[in-house]
Amino acid sequence: AYEIGEAPEGTVAAIDGDNFTFENAVEGELTIKAGTSSGYIYLNIPESLNSTSADRVVLLINLTDDSDVAPSQNYRTFTYTITK
């Protein structure tokens, strides 16, 4: 599973549905197939940043623990910077 984290201080947070959308995914869920150790989160990024006046926005995704998986602390957080 994953959750959207807060953008780092001094940056503008990306807005789901405005600056990006998740492709073919149920928000908050990530599937890791049996016998593998990774999964994919696909994002659709529009050609412009739409309603924000910032030249770039930041999307922070945190992998979360559940009853089956405990992500490595080293690979738990992904930061995407989306620019105009």
PDB file of N, CA and C in Angstrom:
ATOM      1  N   ALA A   1       0.838  -1.180   0.000  1.00  0.00           N
ATOM      2  CA  ALA A   1       0.000   0.000   0.000  1.00  0.00           C
ATOM      3  C   ALA A   1       0.886   1.246   0.000  1.00  0.00           C
ATOM      4  N   TYR A   2       0.304   2.359  -0.350  1.00  0.00           N
ATOM      5  CA  TYR A   2       1.047   3.618  -0.318  1.00  0.00           C
ATOM      6  C   TYR A   2       0.115   4.752   0.060  1.00  0.00           C
ATOM      7  N   GLU A   3       0.733   5.866   0.413  1.00  0.00           N
ATOM      8  CA  GLU A   3      -0.034   7.072   0.732  1.00  0.00           C
ATOM      9  C   GLU A   3       0.688   8.267   0.134  1.00  0.00           C
ATOM     10  N   ILE A   4      -0.063   9.318  -0.136  1.00  0.00           N
ATOM     11  CA  ILE A   4       0.520  10.556  -0.628  1.00  0.00           C
ATOM     12  C   ILE A   4       1.025  11.332   0.581  1.00  0.00           C
ATOM     13  N   GLY A   5       2.298  11.707   0.549  1.00  0.00           N
ATOM     14  CA  GLY A   5       2.882  12.458   1.644  1.00  0.00           C
ATOM     15  C   GLY A   5       2.830  13.949   1.381  1.00  0.00           C
ATOM     16  N   GLU A   6       3.215  14.710   2.386  1.00  0.00           N
ATOM     17  CA  GLU A   6       3.265  16.163   2.243  1.00  0.00           C
ATOM     18  C   GLU A   6       4.527  16.555   1.484  1.00  0.00           C
ATOM     19  N   ALA A   7       4.390  17.531   0.616  1.00  0.00           N
ATOM     20  CA  ALA A   7       5.548  18.021  -0.145  1.00  0.00           C
ATOM     21  C   ALA A   7       6.549  18.643   0.821  1.00  0.00           C
ATOM     22  N   PRO A   8       7.835  18.529   0.512  1.00  0.00           N
ATOM     23  CA  PRO A   8       8.849  19.128   1.385  1.00  0.00           C
ATOM     24  C   PRO A   8       8.630  20.634   1.535  1.00  0.00           C
ATOM     25  N   GLU A   9       9.048  21.160   2.685  1.00  0.00           N
ATOM     26  CA  GLU A   9       8.910  22.586   2.965  1.00  0.00           C
ATOM     27  C   GLU A   9       9.573  23.404   1.862  1.00  0.00           C
ATOM     28  N   GLY A  10       8.916  24.463   1.453  1.00  0.00           N
ATOM     29  CA  GLY A  10       9.445  25.338   0.411  1.00  0.00           C
ATOM     30  C   GLY A  10       9.079  24.899  -1.000  1.00  0.00           C
ATOM     31  N   THR A  11       8.298  23.813  -1.129  1.00  0.00           N
ATOM     32  CA  THR A  11       7.866  23.360  -2.452  1.00  0.00           C
ATOM     33  C   THR A  11       6.343  23.399  -2.524  1.00  0.00           C
ATOM     34  N   VAL A  12       5.800  23.271  -3.734  1.00  0.00           N
ATOM     35  CA  VAL A  12       4.354  23.254  -3.956  1.00  0.00           C
ATOM     36  C   VAL A  12       3.930  21.808  -4.195  1.00  0.00           C
ATOM     37  N   ALA A  13       2.932  21.345  -3.452  1.00  0.00           N
ATOM     38  CA  ALA A  13       2.460  19.968  -3.564  1.00  0.00           C
ATOM     39  C   ALA A  13       1.682  19.758  -4.863  1.00  0.00           C
ATOM     40  N   ALA A  14       1.935  18.625  -5.523  1.00  0.00           N
ATOM     41  CA  ALA A  14       1.158  18.233  -6.700  1.00  0.00           C
ATOM     42  C   ALA A  14      -0.249  17.840  -6.260  1.00  0.00           C
ATOM     43  N   ILE A  15      -1.235  18.123  -7.092  1.00  0.00           N
ATOM     44  CA  ILE A  15      -2.635  17.849  -6.770  1.00  0.00           C
ATOM     45  C   ILE A  15      -3.149  16.742  -7.679  1.00  0.00           C
ATOM     46  N   ASP A  16      -3.625  15.651  -7.064  1.00  0.00           N
ATOM     47  CA  ASP A  16      -4.186  14.526  -7.809  1.00  0.00           C
ATOM     48  C   ASP A  16      -5.389  15.005  -8.611  1.00  0.00           C
ATOM     49  N   GLY A  17      -5.433  14.656  -9.877  1.00  0.00           N
ATOM     50  CA  GLY A  17      -6.524  15.061 -10.755  1.00  0.00           C
ATOM     51  C   GLY A  17      -6.279  16.391 -11.437  1.00  0.00           C
ATOM     52  N   ASP A  18      -5.270  17.113 -10.996  1.00  0.00           N
ATOM     53  CA  ASP A  18      -4.945  18.410 -11.589  1.00  0.00           C
ATOM     54  C   ASP A  18      -3.544  18.375 -12.202  1.00  0.00           C
ATOM     55  N   ASN A  19      -2.556  17.979 -11.404  1.00  0.00           N
ATOM     56  CA  ASN A  19      -1.179  17.920 -11.875  1.00  0.00           C
ATOM     57  C   ASN A  19      -0.764  16.514 -12.295  1.00  0.00           C
ATOM     58  N   PHE A  20      -1.521  15.514 -11.870  1.00  0.00           N
ATOM     59  CA  PHE A  20      -1.247  14.126 -12.225  1.00  0.00           C
ATOM     60  C   PHE A  20      -2.490  13.297 -11.942  1.00  0.00           C
ATOM     61  N   THR A  21      -2.553  12.104 -12.519  1.00  0.00           N
ATOM     62  CA  THR A  21      -3.539  11.090 -12.149  1.00  0.00           C
ATOM     63  C   THR A  21      -2.825   9.751 -12.123  1.00  0.00           C
ATOM     64  N   PHE A  22      -3.333   8.841 -11.323  1.00  0.00           N
ATOM     65  CA  PHE A  22      -2.791   7.485 -11.312  1.00  0.00           C
ATOM     66  C   PHE A  22      -3.404   6.719 -12.468  1.00  0.00           C
ATOM     67  N   GLU A  23      -2.575   5.988 -13.215  1.00  0.00           N
ATOM     68  CA  GLU A  23      -3.040   5.227 -14.373  1.00  0.00           C
ATOM     69  C   GLU A  23      -3.351   3.797 -13.948  1.00  0.00           C
ATOM     70  N   ASN A  24      -4.557   3.358 -14.276  1.00  0.00           N
ATOM     71  CA  ASN A  24      -4.968   1.975 -14.033  1.00  0.00           C
ATOM     72  C   ASN A  24      -4.659   1.508 -12.624  1.00  0.00           C
ATOM     73  N   ALA A  25      -4.997   2.302 -11.648  1.00  0.00           N
ATOM     74  CA  ALA A  25      -4.694   1.916 -10.272  1.00  0.00           C
ATOM     75  C   ALA A  25      -5.815   2.346  -9.343  1.00  0.00           C
ATOM     76  N   VAL A  26      -5.952   1.600  -8.290  1.00  0.00           N
ATOM     77  CA  VAL A  26      -6.829   2.002  -7.208  1.00  0.00           C
ATOM     78  C   VAL A  26      -5.948   2.804  -6.263  1.00  0.00           C
ATOM     79  N   GLU A  27      -6.316   4.048  -5.998  1.00  0.00           N
ATOM     80  CA  GLU A  27      -5.469   4.899  -5.165  1.00  0.00           C
ATOM     81  C   GLU A  27      -5.200   4.232  -3.821  1.00  0.00           C
ATOM     82  N   GLY A  28      -3.944   4.225  -3.449  1.00  0.00           N
ATOM     83  CA  GLY A  28      -3.548   3.647  -2.180  1.00  0.00           C
ATOM     84  C   GLY A  28      -3.128   2.194  -2.263  1.00  0.00           C
ATOM     85  N   GLU A  29      -3.281   1.564  -3.442  1.00  0.00           N
ATOM     86  CA  GLU A  29      -2.918   0.161  -3.582  1.00  0.00           C
ATOM     87  C   GLU A  29      -1.804  -0.005  -4.596  1.00  0.00           C
ATOM     88  N   LEU A  30      -0.907  -0.924  -4.304  1.00  0.00           N
ATOM     89  CA  LEU A  30       0.197  -1.264  -5.194  1.00  0.00           C
ATOM     90  C   LEU A  30       0.318  -2.772  -5.187  1.00  0.00           C
ATOM     91  N   THR A  31       0.319  -3.390  -6.373  1.00  0.00           N
ATOM     92  CA  THR A  31       0.415  -4.838  -6.465  1.00  0.00           C
ATOM     93  C   THR A  31       1.851  -5.238  -6.751  1.00  0.00           C
ATOM     94  N   ILE A  32       2.372  -6.136  -5.919  1.00  0.00           N
ATOM     95  CA  ILE A  32       3.677  -6.745  -6.162  1.00  0.00           C
ATOM     96  C   ILE A  32       3.400  -8.214  -6.434  1.00  0.00           C
ATOM     97  N   LYS A  33       3.684  -8.645  -7.656  1.00  0.00           N
ATOM     98  CA  LYS A  33       3.350 -10.011  -8.062  1.00  0.00           C
ATOM     99  C   LYS A  33       4.192 -11.033  -7.303  1.00  0.00           C
ATOM    100  N   ALA A  34       3.604 -12.206  -7.100  1.00  0.00           N
ATOM    101  CA  ALA A  34       4.298 -13.293  -6.407  1.00  0.00           C
ATOM    102  C   ALA A  34       5.624 -13.598  -7.094  1.00  0.00           C
ATOM    103  N   GLY A  35       6.656 -13.840  -6.312  1.00  0.00           N
ATOM    104  CA  GLY A  35       7.964 -14.178  -6.847  1.00  0.00           C
ATOM    105  C   GLY A  35       8.782 -12.976  -7.298  1.00  0.00           C
ATOM    106  N   THR A  36       8.254 -11.756  -7.081  1.00  0.00           N
ATOM    107  CA  THR A  36       8.988 -10.545  -7.447  1.00  0.00           C
ATOM    108  C   THR A  36       9.165  -9.670  -6.213  1.00  0.00           C
ATOM    109  N   SER A  37       9.967  -8.641  -6.360  1.00  0.00           N
ATOM    110  CA  SER A  37      10.208  -7.762  -5.212  1.00  0.00           C
ATOM    111  C   SER A  37       9.914  -6.305  -5.531  1.00  0.00           C
ATOM    112  N   SER A  38       9.211  -6.042  -6.634  1.00  0.00           N
ATOM    113  CA  SER A  38       8.910  -4.655  -6.984  1.00  0.00           C
ATOM    114  C   SER A  38       7.543  -4.562  -7.650  1.00  0.00           C
ATOM    115  N   GLY A  39       7.053  -3.349  -7.700  1.00  0.00           N
ATOM    116  CA  GLY A  39       5.791  -3.061  -8.370  1.00  0.00           C
ATOM    117  C   GLY A  39       5.906  -1.706  -9.032  1.00  0.00           C
ATOM    118  N   TYR A  40       4.884  -1.291  -9.747  1.00  0.00           N
ATOM    119  CA  TYR A  40       4.923  -0.044 -10.497  1.00  0.00           C
ATOM    120  C   TYR A  40       3.735   0.828 -10.149  1.00  0.00           C
ATOM    121  N   ILE A  41       3.999   2.118 -10.039  1.00  0.00           N
ATOM    122  CA  ILE A  41       2.947   3.117  -9.910  1.00  0.00           C
ATOM    123  C   ILE A  41       3.064   3.996 -11.146  1.00  0.00           C
ATOM    124  N   TYR A  42       2.078   3.916 -12.033  1.00  0.00           N
ATOM    125  CA  TYR A  42       2.102   4.688 -13.266  1.00  0.00           C
ATOM    126  C   TYR A  42       1.331   5.986 -13.079  1.00  0.00           C
ATOM    127  N   LEU A  43       1.925   7.073 -13.555  1.00  0.00           N
ATOM    128  CA  LEU A  43       1.306   8.384 -13.455  1.00  0.00           C
ATOM    129  C   LEU A  43       1.050   8.956 -14.840  1.00  0.00           C
ATOM    130  N   ASN A  44      -0.081   9.620 -15.009  1.00  0.00           N
ATOM    131  CA  ASN A  44      -0.341  10.420 -16.204  1.00  0.00           C
ATOM    132  C   ASN A  44      -0.088  11.870 -15.818  1.00  0.00           C
ATOM    133  N   ILE A  45       0.741  12.540 -16.603  1.00  0.00           N
ATOM    134  CA  ILE A  45       1.094  13.933 -16.345  1.00  0.00           C
ATOM    135  C   ILE A  45       0.555  14.773 -17.499  1.00  0.00           C
ATOM    136  N   PRO A  46      -0.320  15.751 -17.237  1.00  0.00           N
ATOM    137  CA  PRO A  46      -0.830  16.591 -18.318  1.00  0.00           C
ATOM    138  C   PRO A  46       0.282  17.472 -18.889  1.00  0.00           C
ATOM    139  N   GLU A  47       0.047  18.021 -20.060  1.00  0.00           N
ATOM    140  CA  GLU A  47       1.072  18.850 -20.710  1.00  0.00           C
ATOM    141  C   GLU A  47       1.351  20.140 -19.955  1.00  0.00           C
ATOM    142  N   SER A  48       0.390  20.619 -19.183  1.00  0.00           N
ATOM    143  CA  SER A  48       0.611  21.818 -18.375  1.00  0.00           C
ATOM    144  C   SER A  48       0.261  21.494 -16.930  1.00  0.00           C
ATOM    145  N   LEU A  49       0.665  22.355 -16.017  1.00  0.00           N
ATOM    146  CA  LEU A  49       0.379  22.111 -14.602  1.00  0.00           C
ATOM    147  C   LEU A  49      -0.996  22.643 -14.187  1.00  0.00           C
ATOM    148  N   ASN A  50      -1.812  22.979 -15.171  1.00  0.00           N
ATOM    149  CA  ASN A  50      -3.190  23.393 -14.960  1.00  0.00           C
ATOM    150  C   ASN A  50      -3.334  24.541 -13.979  1.00  0.00           C
ATOM    151  N   SER A  51      -4.004  24.328 -12.844  1.00  0.00           N
ATOM    152  CA  SER A  51      -4.416  25.445 -12.002  1.00  0.00           C
ATOM    153  C   SER A  51      -3.313  26.053 -11.138  1.00  0.00           C
ATOM    154  N   THR A  52      -2.160  25.434 -11.073  1.00  0.00           N
ATOM    155  CA  THR A  52      -1.109  25.988 -10.224  1.00  0.00           C
ATOM    156  C   THR A  52      -0.298  27.031 -10.987  1.00  0.00           C
ATOM    157  N   SER A  53       0.172  28.025 -10.282  1.00  0.00           N
ATOM    158  CA  SER A  53       1.003  29.045 -10.919  1.00  0.00           C
ATOM    159  C   SER A  53       2.484  28.700 -10.780  1.00  0.00           C
ATOM    160  N   ALA A  54       2.785  27.620 -10.078  1.00  0.00           N
ATOM    161  CA  ALA A  54       4.179  27.210  -9.883  1.00  0.00           C
ATOM    162  C   ALA A  54       4.733  26.590 -11.159  1.00  0.00           C
ATOM    163  N   ASP A  55       6.037  26.747 -11.363  1.00  0.00           N
ATOM    164  CA  ASP A  55       6.703  26.120 -12.508  1.00  0.00           C
ATOM    165  C   ASP A  55       6.968  24.645 -12.277  1.00  0.00           C
ATOM    166  N   ARG A  56       6.940  24.248 -11.009  1.00  0.00           N
ATOM    167  CA  ARG A  56       7.109  22.830 -10.692  1.00  0.00           C
ATOM    168  C   ARG A  56       6.347  22.498  -9.413  1.00  0.00           C
ATOM    169  N   VAL A  57       5.911  21.254  -9.336  1.00  0.00           N
ATOM    170  CA  VAL A  57       5.216  20.751  -8.159  1.00  0.00           C
ATOM    171  C   VAL A  57       5.868  19.433  -7.758  1.00  0.00           C
ATOM    172  N   VAL A  58       5.662  19.043  -6.519  1.00  0.00           N
ATOM    173  CA  VAL A  58       6.301  17.844  -5.989  1.00  0.00           C
ATOM    174  C   VAL A  58       5.237  16.860  -5.507  1.00  0.00           C
ATOM    175  N   LEU A  59       5.396  15.605  -5.916  1.00  0.00           N
ATOM    176  CA  LEU A  59       4.537  14.516  -5.462  1.00  0.00           C
ATOM    177  C   LEU A  59       5.400  13.573  -4.632  1.00  0.00           C
ATOM    178  N   LEU A  60       5.016  13.357  -3.397  1.00  0.00           N
ATOM    179  CA  LEU A  60       5.745  12.474  -2.490  1.00  0.00           C
ATOM    180  C   LEU A  60       4.870  11.254  -2.225  1.00  0.00           C
ATOM    181  N   ILE A  61       5.382  10.058  -2.528  1.00  0.00           N
ATOM    182  CA  ILE A  61       4.647   8.809  -2.299  1.00  0.00           C
ATOM    183  C   ILE A  61       5.418   7.989  -1.275  1.00  0.00           C
ATOM    184  N   ASN A  62       4.729   7.603  -0.204  1.00  0.00           N
ATOM    185  CA  ASN A  62       5.319   6.778   0.848  1.00  0.00           C
ATOM    186  C   ASN A  62       4.720   5.380   0.784  1.00  0.00           C
ATOM    187  N   LEU A  63       5.570   4.353   0.664  1.00  0.00           N
ATOM    188  CA  LEU A  63       5.085   2.980   0.767  1.00  0.00           C
ATOM    189  C   LEU A  63       4.813   2.704   2.237  1.00  0.00           C
ATOM    190  N   THR A  64       3.720   2.002   2.519  1.00  0.00           N
ATOM    191  CA  THR A  64       3.325   1.758   3.896  1.00  0.00           C
ATOM    192  C   THR A  64       3.343   0.260   4.203  1.00  0.00           C
ATOM    193  N   ASP A  65       3.520  -0.062   5.471  1.00  0.00           N
ATOM    194  CA  ASP A  65       3.501  -1.451   5.916  1.00  0.00           C
ATOM    195  C   ASP A  65       2.069  -1.973   5.911  1.00  0.00           C
ATOM    196  N   ASP A  66       1.934  -3.259   5.655  1.00  0.00           N
ATOM    197  CA  ASP A  66       0.658  -3.924   5.872  1.00  0.00           C
ATOM    198  C   ASP A  66       0.960  -5.308   6.434  1.00  0.00           C
ATOM    199  N   SER A  67      -0.019  -6.166   6.522  1.00  0.00           N
ATOM    200  CA  SER A  67       0.190  -7.471   7.150  1.00  0.00           C
ATOM    201  C   SER A  67       1.102  -8.383   6.339  1.00  0.00           C
ATOM    202  N   ASP A  68       1.284  -8.100   5.040  1.00  0.00           N
ATOM    203  CA  ASP A  68       2.089  -8.967   4.180  1.00  0.00           C
ATOM    204  C   ASP A  68       3.447  -8.395   3.803  1.00  0.00           C
ATOM    205  N   VAL A  69       3.577  -7.074   3.785  1.00  0.00           N
ATOM    206  CA  VAL A  69       4.791  -6.448   3.257  1.00  0.00           C
ATOM    207  C   VAL A  69       5.247  -5.324   4.174  1.00  0.00           C
ATOM    208  N   ALA A  70       6.548  -5.259   4.389  1.00  0.00           N
ATOM    209  CA  ALA A  70       7.152  -4.143   5.121  1.00  0.00           C
ATOM    210  C   ALA A  70       8.260  -3.578   4.236  1.00  0.00           C
ATOM    211  N   PRO A  71       8.018  -2.461   3.548  1.00  0.00           N
ATOM    212  CA  PRO A  71       9.020  -1.902   2.636  1.00  0.00           C
ATOM    213  C   PRO A  71      10.310  -1.534   3.365  1.00  0.00           C
ATOM    214  N   SER A  72      11.422  -1.710   2.669  1.00  0.00           N
ATOM    215  CA  SER A  72      12.712  -1.309   3.214  1.00  0.00           C
ATOM    216  C   SER A  72      12.716   0.181   3.499  1.00  0.00           C
ATOM    217  N   GLN A  73      13.295   0.574   4.613  1.00  0.00           N
ATOM    218  CA  GLN A  73      13.393   1.989   4.970  1.00  0.00           C
ATOM    219  C   GLN A  73      14.117   2.782   3.886  1.00  0.00           C
ATOM    220  N   ASN A  74      15.070   2.147   3.201  1.00  0.00           N
ATOM    221  CA  ASN A  74      15.852   2.815   2.147  1.00  0.00           C
ATOM    222  C   ASN A  74      15.048   3.082   0.882  1.00  0.00           C
ATOM    223  N   TYR A  75      13.965   2.354   0.672  1.00  0.00           N
ATOM    224  CA  TYR A  75      13.191   2.477  -0.567  1.00  0.00           C
ATOM    225  C   TYR A  75      11.726   2.775  -0.302  1.00  0.00           C
ATOM    226  N   ARG A  76      11.411   3.362   0.809  1.00  0.00           N
ATOM    227  CA  ARG A  76      10.044   3.595   1.243  1.00  0.00           C
ATOM    228  C   ARG A  76       9.420   4.853   0.633  1.00  0.00           C
ATOM    229  N   THR A  77      10.225   5.857   0.325  1.00  0.00           N
ATOM    230  CA  THR A  77       9.704   7.144  -0.131  1.00  0.00           C
ATOM    231  C   THR A  77      10.186   7.446  -1.537  1.00  0.00           C
ATOM    232  N   PHE A  78       9.247   7.871  -2.394  1.00  0.00           N
ATOM    233  CA  PHE A  78       9.556   8.281  -3.758  1.00  0.00           C
ATOM    234  C   PHE A  78       9.124   9.731  -3.935  1.00  0.00           C
ATOM    235  N   THR A  79       9.991  10.536  -4.481  1.00  0.00           N
ATOM    236  CA  THR A  79       9.680  11.938  -4.711  1.00  0.00           C
ATOM    237  C   THR A  79       9.720  12.208  -6.210  1.00  0.00           C
ATOM    238  N   TYR A  80       8.625  12.715  -6.747  1.00  0.00           N
ATOM    239  CA  TYR A  80       8.532  13.071  -8.164  1.00  0.00           C
ATOM    240  C   TYR A  80       8.430  14.585  -8.261  1.00  0.00           C
ATOM    241  N   THR A  81       9.267  15.184  -9.094  1.00  0.00           N
ATOM    242  CA  THR A  81       9.166  16.612  -9.368  1.00  0.00           C
ATOM    243  C   THR A  81       8.593  16.769 -10.769  1.00  0.00           C
ATOM    244  N   ILE A  82       7.490  17.458 -10.878  1.00  0.00           N
ATOM    245  CA  ILE A  82       6.791  17.658 -12.165  1.00  0.00           C
ATOM    246  C   ILE A  82       6.984  19.116 -12.556  1.00  0.00           C
ATOM    247  N   THR A  83       7.543  19.357 -13.729  1.00  0.00           N
ATOM    248  CA  THR A  83       7.811  20.722 -14.176  1.00  0.00           C
ATOM    249  C   THR A  83       7.003  21.045 -15.410  1.00  0.00           C
ATOM    250  N   LYS A  84       6.822  22.366 -15.624  1.00  0.00           N
ATOM    251  CA  LYS A  84       6.115  22.845 -16.815  1.00  0.00           C
ATOM    252  C   LYS A  84       6.949  22.622 -18.044  1.00  0.00           C
TER     253      LYS A  84
END
